[in-house]
Amino acid sequence: MKKISVNSNFTIFDNIDDLPIEVKDLVEKAKKIRLTAYSKYSNFSVGVSVLLENGQTINGSNQENAAYPSGLCAERTALFYANSKYPDSKIVCLAIVAGSMSKINETPIAPCGGCRQVISEFETKQASPIGIYFMGEKGRIVYSNSIINLLPFKFDSSFL
Ligand code: THU
């Protein structure tokens, strides 16, 4: 028997103004698209903006449904559209802004497990890391330079 430890690395930006200008722009886009969320059941709205290597940005918000599991997270809405529209352009990074519409949350909110798996799939597909920035409605921003920090022991196609 032996014990191992797995390290994850993150960078914390105290304020949106501390971000590189192109990332600040991406976060602003995520904030804006968050307001389009169709989240009448949870009242929890998420906005995501994806920056592609070709310079395009693709935005998405969470889309809920009366049949709850039929809804889709903002990350997947945006990533699936990005890969449908520009399947040959790599994903550089994405910005996630999330929070309940009934209270102001300043704690950074990380993507759910299912979305981590989808981000991981696209990292594998493009064979290069995807930067992930996430935050609450306001406050500090957490940056990870790859999904691996959020999804150690990932499952990928090499196991199939
Ligand atoms: N949601 C996202 O859009 N992304 C996540 O990573 C976590 C959860 C959405 C799904 C649902 O519409 C609402 O937030 C509450 O779970």
PDB file of N, CA and C in Angstrom, residues 81-141:
ATOM      1  N   TYR A  81     -21.864  24.359 -29.106  1.00  0.00           N
ATOM      2  CA  TYR A  81     -22.090  25.266 -30.239  1.00  0.00           C
ATOM      3  C   TYR A  81     -20.738  25.649 -30.868  1.00  0.00           C
ATOM      4  N   ALA A  82     -19.758  25.929 -30.040  1.00  0.00           N
ATOM      5  CA  ALA A  82     -18.424  26.286 -30.565  1.00  0.00           C
ATOM      6  C   ALA A  82     -17.877  25.169 -31.453  1.00  0.00           C
ATOM      7  N   ASN A  83     -18.053  23.933 -30.975  1.00  0.00           N
ATOM      8  CA  ASN A  83     -17.504  22.805 -31.751  1.00  0.00           C
ATOM      9  C   ASN A  83     -18.358  22.475 -32.973  1.00  0.00           C
ATOM     10  N   SER A  84     -19.620  22.920 -32.967  1.00  0.00           N
ATOM     11  CA  SER A  84     -20.465  22.739 -34.153  1.00  0.00           C
ATOM     12  C   SER A  84     -20.128  23.781 -35.205  1.00  0.00           C
ATOM     13  N   LYS A  85     -19.896  25.013 -34.740  1.00  0.00           N
ATOM     14  CA  LYS A  85     -19.658  26.108 -35.694  1.00  0.00           C
ATOM     15  C   LYS A  85     -18.218  26.118 -36.202  1.00  0.00           C
ATOM     16  N   TYR A  86     -17.279  25.868 -35.313  1.00  0.00           N
ATOM     17  CA  TYR A  86     -15.856  25.914 -35.694  1.00  0.00           C
ATOM     18  C   TYR A  86     -15.160  24.639 -35.226  1.00  0.00           C
ATOM     19  N   PRO A  87     -15.483  23.496 -35.830  1.00  0.00           N
ATOM     20  CA  PRO A  87     -14.919  22.226 -35.332  1.00  0.00           C
ATOM     21  C   PRO A  87     -13.398  22.134 -35.440  1.00  0.00           C
ATOM     22  N   ASP A  88     -12.803  22.964 -36.315  1.00  0.00           N
ATOM     23  CA  ASP A  88     -11.349  22.872 -36.502  1.00  0.00           C
ATOM     24  C   ASP A  88     -10.579  23.924 -35.721  1.00  0.00           C
ATOM     25  N   SER A  89     -11.268  24.768 -34.990  1.00  0.00           N
ATOM     26  CA  SER A  89     -10.559  25.802 -34.230  1.00  0.00           C
ATOM     27  C   SER A  89     -10.420  25.371 -32.773  1.00  0.00           C
ATOM     28  N   LYS A  90      -9.203  25.437 -32.289  1.00  0.00           N
ATOM     29  CA  LYS A  90      -8.962  25.044 -30.895  1.00  0.00           C
ATOM     30  C   LYS A  90      -9.609  26.031 -29.925  1.00  0.00           C
ATOM     31  N   ILE A  91      -9.942  25.536 -28.741  1.00  0.00           N
ATOM     32  CA  ILE A  91     -10.474  26.381 -27.673  1.00  0.00           C
ATOM     33  C   ILE A  91      -9.292  26.880 -26.843  1.00  0.00           C
ATOM     34  N   VAL A  92      -9.187  28.187 -26.718  1.00  0.00           N
ATOM     35  CA  VAL A  92      -8.086  28.766 -25.926  1.00  0.00           C
ATOM     36  C   VAL A  92      -8.465  28.765 -24.447  1.00  0.00           C
ATOM     37  N   CYS A  93      -9.623  29.325 -24.149  1.00  0.00           N
ATOM     38  CA  CYS A  93     -10.069  29.403 -22.756  1.00  0.00           C
ATOM     39  C   CYS A  93     -11.560  29.711 -22.698  1.00  0.00           C
ATOM     40  N   LEU A  94     -12.118  29.550 -21.511  1.00  0.00           N
ATOM     41  CA  LEU A  94     -13.508  29.955 -21.325  1.00  0.00           C
ATOM     42  C   LEU A  94     -13.657  30.677 -19.996  1.00  0.00           C
ATOM     43  N   ALA A  95     -14.628  31.588 -19.972  1.00  0.00           N
ATOM     44  CA  ALA A  95     -14.949  32.332 -18.750  1.00  0.00           C
ATOM     45  C   ALA A  95     -16.351  31.933 -18.307  1.00  0.00           C
ATOM     46  N   ILE A  96     -16.493  31.652 -17.010  1.00  0.00           N
ATOM     47  CA  ILE A  96     -17.770  31.209 -16.444  1.00  0.00           C
ATOM     48  C   ILE A  96     -18.179  32.191 -15.341  1.00  0.00           C
ATOM     49  N   VAL A  97     -19.388  32.720 -15.449  1.00  0.00           N
ATOM     50  CA  VAL A  97     -19.944  33.576 -14.385  1.00  0.00           C
ATOM     51  C   VAL A  97     -21.250  32.932 -13.933  1.00  0.00           C
ATOM     52  N   ALA A  98     -21.355  32.637 -12.636  1.00  0.00           N
ATOM     53  CA  ALA A  98     -22.506  31.863 -12.159  1.00  0.00           C
ATOM     54  C   ALA A  98     -23.029  32.390 -10.835  1.00  0.00           C
ATOM     55  N   GLY A  99     -24.319  32.197 -10.607  1.00  0.00           N
ATOM     56  CA  GLY A  99     -24.880  32.549  -9.303  1.00  0.00           C
ATOM     57  C   GLY A  99     -26.395  32.554  -9.317  1.00  0.00           C
ATOM     58  N   SER A 100     -26.954  32.459  -8.128  1.00  0.00           N
ATOM     59  CA  SER A 100     -28.402  32.542  -7.964  1.00  0.00           C
ATOM     60  C   SER A 100     -28.861  33.956  -8.307  1.00  0.00           C
ATOM     61  N   MET A 101     -30.043  34.056  -8.902  1.00  0.00           N
ATOM     62  CA  MET A 101     -30.580  35.383  -9.211  1.00  0.00           C
ATOM     63  C   MET A 101     -31.248  35.993  -7.983  1.00  0.00           C
ATOM     64  N   SER A 102     -31.369  35.208  -6.897  1.00  0.00           N
ATOM     65  CA  SER A 102     -32.038  35.752  -5.717  1.00  0.00           C
ATOM     66  C   SER A 102     -31.082  36.196  -4.619  1.00  0.00           C
ATOM     67  N   LYS A 103     -29.788  36.034  -4.823  1.00  0.00           N
ATOM     68  CA  LYS A 103     -28.820  36.569  -3.856  1.00  0.00           C
ATOM     69  C   LYS A 103     -27.506  36.859  -4.568  1.00  0.00           C
ATOM     70  N   ILE A 104     -26.740  37.757  -4.008  1.00  0.00           N
ATOM     71  CA  ILE A 104     -25.444  38.067  -4.629  1.00  0.00           C
ATOM     72  C   ILE A 104     -24.394  37.153  -4.020  1.00  0.00           C
ATOM     73  N   ASN A 105     -23.755  36.410  -4.897  1.00  0.00           N
ATOM     74  CA  ASN A 105     -22.749  35.465  -4.438  1.00  0.00           C
ATOM     75  C   ASN A 105     -21.374  35.908  -4.920  1.00  0.00           C
ATOM     76  N   GLU A 106     -20.451  36.092  -4.001  1.00  0.00           N
ATOM     77  CA  GLU A 106     -19.113  36.544  -4.383  1.00  0.00           C
ATOM     78  C   GLU A 106     -18.100  35.403  -4.385  1.00  0.00           C
ATOM     79  N   THR A 107     -18.589  34.175  -4.146  1.00  0.00           N
ATOM     80  CA  THR A 107     -17.685  33.018  -4.144  1.00  0.00           C
ATOM     81  C   THR A 107     -17.557  32.463  -5.559  1.00  0.00           C
ATOM     82  N   PRO A 108     -16.333  32.224  -6.039  1.00  0.00           N
ATOM     83  CA  PRO A 108     -16.183  31.644  -7.376  1.00  0.00           C
ATOM     84  C   PRO A 108     -16.893  30.290  -7.447  1.00  0.00           C
ATOM     85  N   ILE A 109     -17.634  30.065  -8.531  1.00  0.00           N
ATOM     86  CA  ILE A 109     -18.408  28.829  -8.688  1.00  0.00           C
ATOM     87  C   ILE A 109     -17.810  28.017  -9.834  1.00  0.00           C
ATOM     88  N   ALA A 110     -17.302  26.846  -9.479  1.00  0.00           N
ATOM     89  CA  ALA A 110     -16.618  25.985 -10.452  1.00  0.00           C
ATOM     90  C   ALA A 110     -17.631  25.207 -11.281  1.00  0.00           C
ATOM     91  N   PRO A 111     -17.230  24.784 -12.488  1.00  0.00           N
ATOM     92  CA  PRO A 111     -18.157  24.002 -13.326  1.00  0.00           C
ATOM     93  C   PRO A 111     -18.500  22.658 -12.702  1.00  0.00           C
ATOM     94  N   CYS A 112     -19.704  22.158 -13.005  1.00  0.00           N
ATOM     95  CA  CYS A 112     -20.150  20.872 -12.447  1.00  0.00           C
ATOM     96  C   CYS A 112     -19.342  19.721 -13.060  1.00  0.00           C
ATOM     97  N   GLY A 113     -19.516  18.558 -12.490  1.00  0.00           N
ATOM     98  CA  GLY A 113     -18.742  17.384 -12.932  1.00  0.00           C
ATOM     99  C   GLY A 113     -18.964  17.044 -14.393  1.00  0.00           C
ATOM    100  N   GLY A 114     -20.239  17.117 -14.838  1.00  0.00           N
ATOM    101  CA  GLY A 114     -20.535  16.787 -16.237  1.00  0.00           C
ATOM    102  C   GLY A 114     -19.835  17.743 -17.193  1.00  0.00           C
ATOM    103  N   CYS A 115     -19.807  19.014 -16.836  1.00  0.00           N
ATOM    104  CA  CYS A 115     -19.143  20.002 -17.702  1.00  0.00           C
ATOM    105  C   CYS A 115     -17.627  19.840 -17.665  1.00  0.00           C
ATOM    106  N   ARG A 116     -17.101  19.440 -16.521  1.00  0.00           N
ATOM    107  CA  ARG A 116     -15.653  19.157 -16.459  1.00  0.00           C
ATOM    108  C   ARG A 116     -15.301  18.044 -17.435  1.00  0.00           C
ATOM    109  N   GLN A 117     -16.150  17.022 -17.486  1.00  0.00           N
ATOM    110  CA  GLN A 117     -15.917  15.904 -18.396  1.00  0.00           C
ATOM    111  C   GLN A 117     -15.943  16.375 -19.855  1.00  0.00           C
ATOM    112  N   VAL A 118     -16.866  17.282 -20.165  1.00  0.00           N
ATOM    113  CA  VAL A 118     -16.968  17.784 -21.551  1.00  0.00           C
ATOM    114  C   VAL A 118     -15.759  18.653 -21.901  1.00  0.00           C
ATOM    115  N   ILE A 119     -15.325  19.493 -20.970  1.00  0.00           N
ATOM    116  CA  ILE A 119     -14.122  20.297 -21.221  1.00  0.00           C
ATOM    117  C   ILE A 119     -12.931  19.366 -21.443  1.00  0.00           C
ATOM    118  N   SER A 120     -12.869  18.316 -20.633  1.00  0.00           N
ATOM    119  CA  SER A 120     -11.785  17.343 -20.755  1.00  0.00           C
ATOM    120  C   SER A 120     -11.791  16.676 -22.140  1.00  0.00           C
ATOM    121  N   GLU A 121     -12.974  16.344 -22.626  1.00  0.00           N
ATOM    122  CA  GLU A 121     -13.095  15.731 -23.964  1.00  0.00           C
ATOM    123  C   GLU A 121     -12.485  16.653 -25.022  1.00  0.00           C
ATOM    124  N   PHE A 122     -12.767  17.955 -24.917  1.00  0.00           N
ATOM    125  CA  PHE A 122     -12.246  18.884 -25.918  1.00  0.00           C
ATOM    126  C   PHE A 122     -10.740  19.094 -25.765  1.00  0.00           C
ATOM    127  N   GLU A 123     -10.234  19.017 -24.550  1.00  0.00           N
ATOM    128  CA  GLU A 123      -8.765  19.066 -24.377  1.00  0.00           C
ATOM    129  C   GLU A 123      -8.122  17.878 -25.073  1.00  0.00           C
ATOM    130  N   THR A 124      -8.727  16.703 -24.894  1.00  0.00           N
ATOM    131  CA  THR A 124      -8.188  15.499 -25.537  1.00  0.00           C
ATOM    132  C   THR A 124      -8.263  15.645 -27.054  1.00  0.00           C
ATOM    133  N   LYS A 125      -9.406  16.108 -27.533  1.00  0.00           N
ATOM    134  CA  LYS A 125      -9.607  16.268 -28.989  1.00  0.00           C
ATOM    135  C   LYS A 125      -8.539  17.175 -29.598  1.00  0.00           C
ATOM    136  N   GLN A 126      -8.283  18.316 -28.948  1.00  0.00           N
ATOM    137  CA  GLN A 126      -7.371  19.292 -29.552  1.00  0.00           C
ATOM    138  C   GLN A 126      -5.923  19.121 -29.095  1.00  0.00           C
ATOM    139  N   ALA A 127      -5.701  18.197 -28.192  1.00  0.00           N
ATOM    140  CA  ALA A 127      -4.349  17.894 -27.688  1.00  0.00           C
ATOM    141  C   ALA A 127      -3.621  19.123 -27.156  1.00  0.00           C
ATOM    142  N   SER A 128      -4.387  20.026 -26.559  1.00  0.00           N
ATOM    143  CA  SER A 128      -3.762  21.165 -25.870  1.00  0.00           C
ATOM    144  C   SER A 128      -4.715  21.644 -24.770  1.00  0.00           C
ATOM    145  N   PRO A 129      -4.140  22.224 -23.712  1.00  0.00           N
ATOM    146  CA  PRO A 129      -4.965  22.593 -22.559  1.00  0.00           C
ATOM    147  C   PRO A 129      -5.928  23.751 -22.837  1.00  0.00           C
ATOM    148  N   ILE A 130      -6.999  23.767 -22.071  1.00  0.00           N
ATOM    149  CA  ILE A 130      -8.003  24.836 -22.158  1.00  0.00           C
ATOM    150  C   ILE A 130      -7.972  25.602 -20.834  1.00  0.00           C
ATOM    151  N   GLY A 131      -7.795  26.907 -20.903  1.00  0.00           N
ATOM    152  CA  GLY A 131      -7.820  27.739 -19.694  1.00  0.00           C
ATOM    153  C   GLY A 131      -9.257  27.923 -19.213  1.00  0.00           C
ATOM    154  N   ILE A 132      -9.436  27.899 -17.910  1.00  0.00           N
ATOM    155  CA  ILE A 132     -10.786  28.039 -17.346  1.00  0.00           C
ATOM    156  C   ILE A 132     -10.758  29.136 -16.278  1.00  0.00           C
ATOM    157  N   TYR A 133     -11.581  30.145 -16.478  1.00  0.00           N
ATOM    158  CA  TYR A 133     -11.738  31.225 -15.496  1.00  0.00           C
ATOM    159  C   TYR A 133     -13.143  31.113 -14.925  1.00  0.00           C
ATOM    160  N   PHE A 134     -13.283  31.089 -13.609  1.00  0.00           N
ATOM    161  CA  PHE A 134     -14.646  31.057 -13.055  1.00  0.00           C
ATOM    162  C   PHE A 134     -14.805  31.986 -11.861  1.00  0.00           C
ATOM    163  N   MET A 135     -16.023  32.495 -11.724  1.00  0.00           N
ATOM    164  CA  MET A 135     -16.306  33.452 -10.655  1.00  0.00           C
ATOM    165  C   MET A 135     -17.786  33.401 -10.282  1.00  0.00           C
ATOM    166  N   GLY A 136     -18.145  34.063  -9.184  1.00  0.00           N
ATOM    167  CA  GLY A 136     -19.554  34.268  -8.837  1.00  0.00           C
ATOM    168  C   GLY A 136     -20.053  35.489  -9.585  1.00  0.00           C
ATOM    169  N   GLU A 137     -21.109  36.077  -9.075  1.00  0.00           N
ATOM    170  CA  GLU A 137     -21.650  37.254  -9.761  1.00  0.00           C
ATOM    171  C   GLU A 137     -20.661  38.418  -9.735  1.00  0.00           C
ATOM    172  N   LYS A 138     -19.912  38.515  -8.647  1.00  0.00           N
ATOM    173  CA  LYS A 138     -18.835  39.508  -8.556  1.00  0.00           C
ATOM    174  C   LYS A 138     -17.710  38.924  -7.718  1.00  0.00           C
ATOM    175  N   GLY A 139     -16.687  39.717  -7.497  1.00  0.00           N
ATOM    176  CA  GLY A 139     -15.592  39.257  -6.638  1.00  0.00           C
ATOM    177  C   GLY A 139     -14.461  38.602  -7.398  1.00  0.00           C
ATOM    178  N   ARG A 140     -13.752  37.732  -6.696  1.00  0.00           N
ATOM    179  CA  ARG A 140     -12.520  37.194  -7.256  1.00  0.00           C
ATOM    180  C   ARG A 140     -12.772  36.149  -8.343  1.00  0.00           C
ATOM    181  N   ILE A 141     -11.732  35.967  -9.148  1.00  0.00           N
ATOM    182  CA  ILE A 141     -11.803  35.033 -10.278  1.00  0.00           C
ATOM    183  C   ILE A 141     -10.740  33.969 -10.070  1.00  0.00           C
TER     184      ILE A 141
END
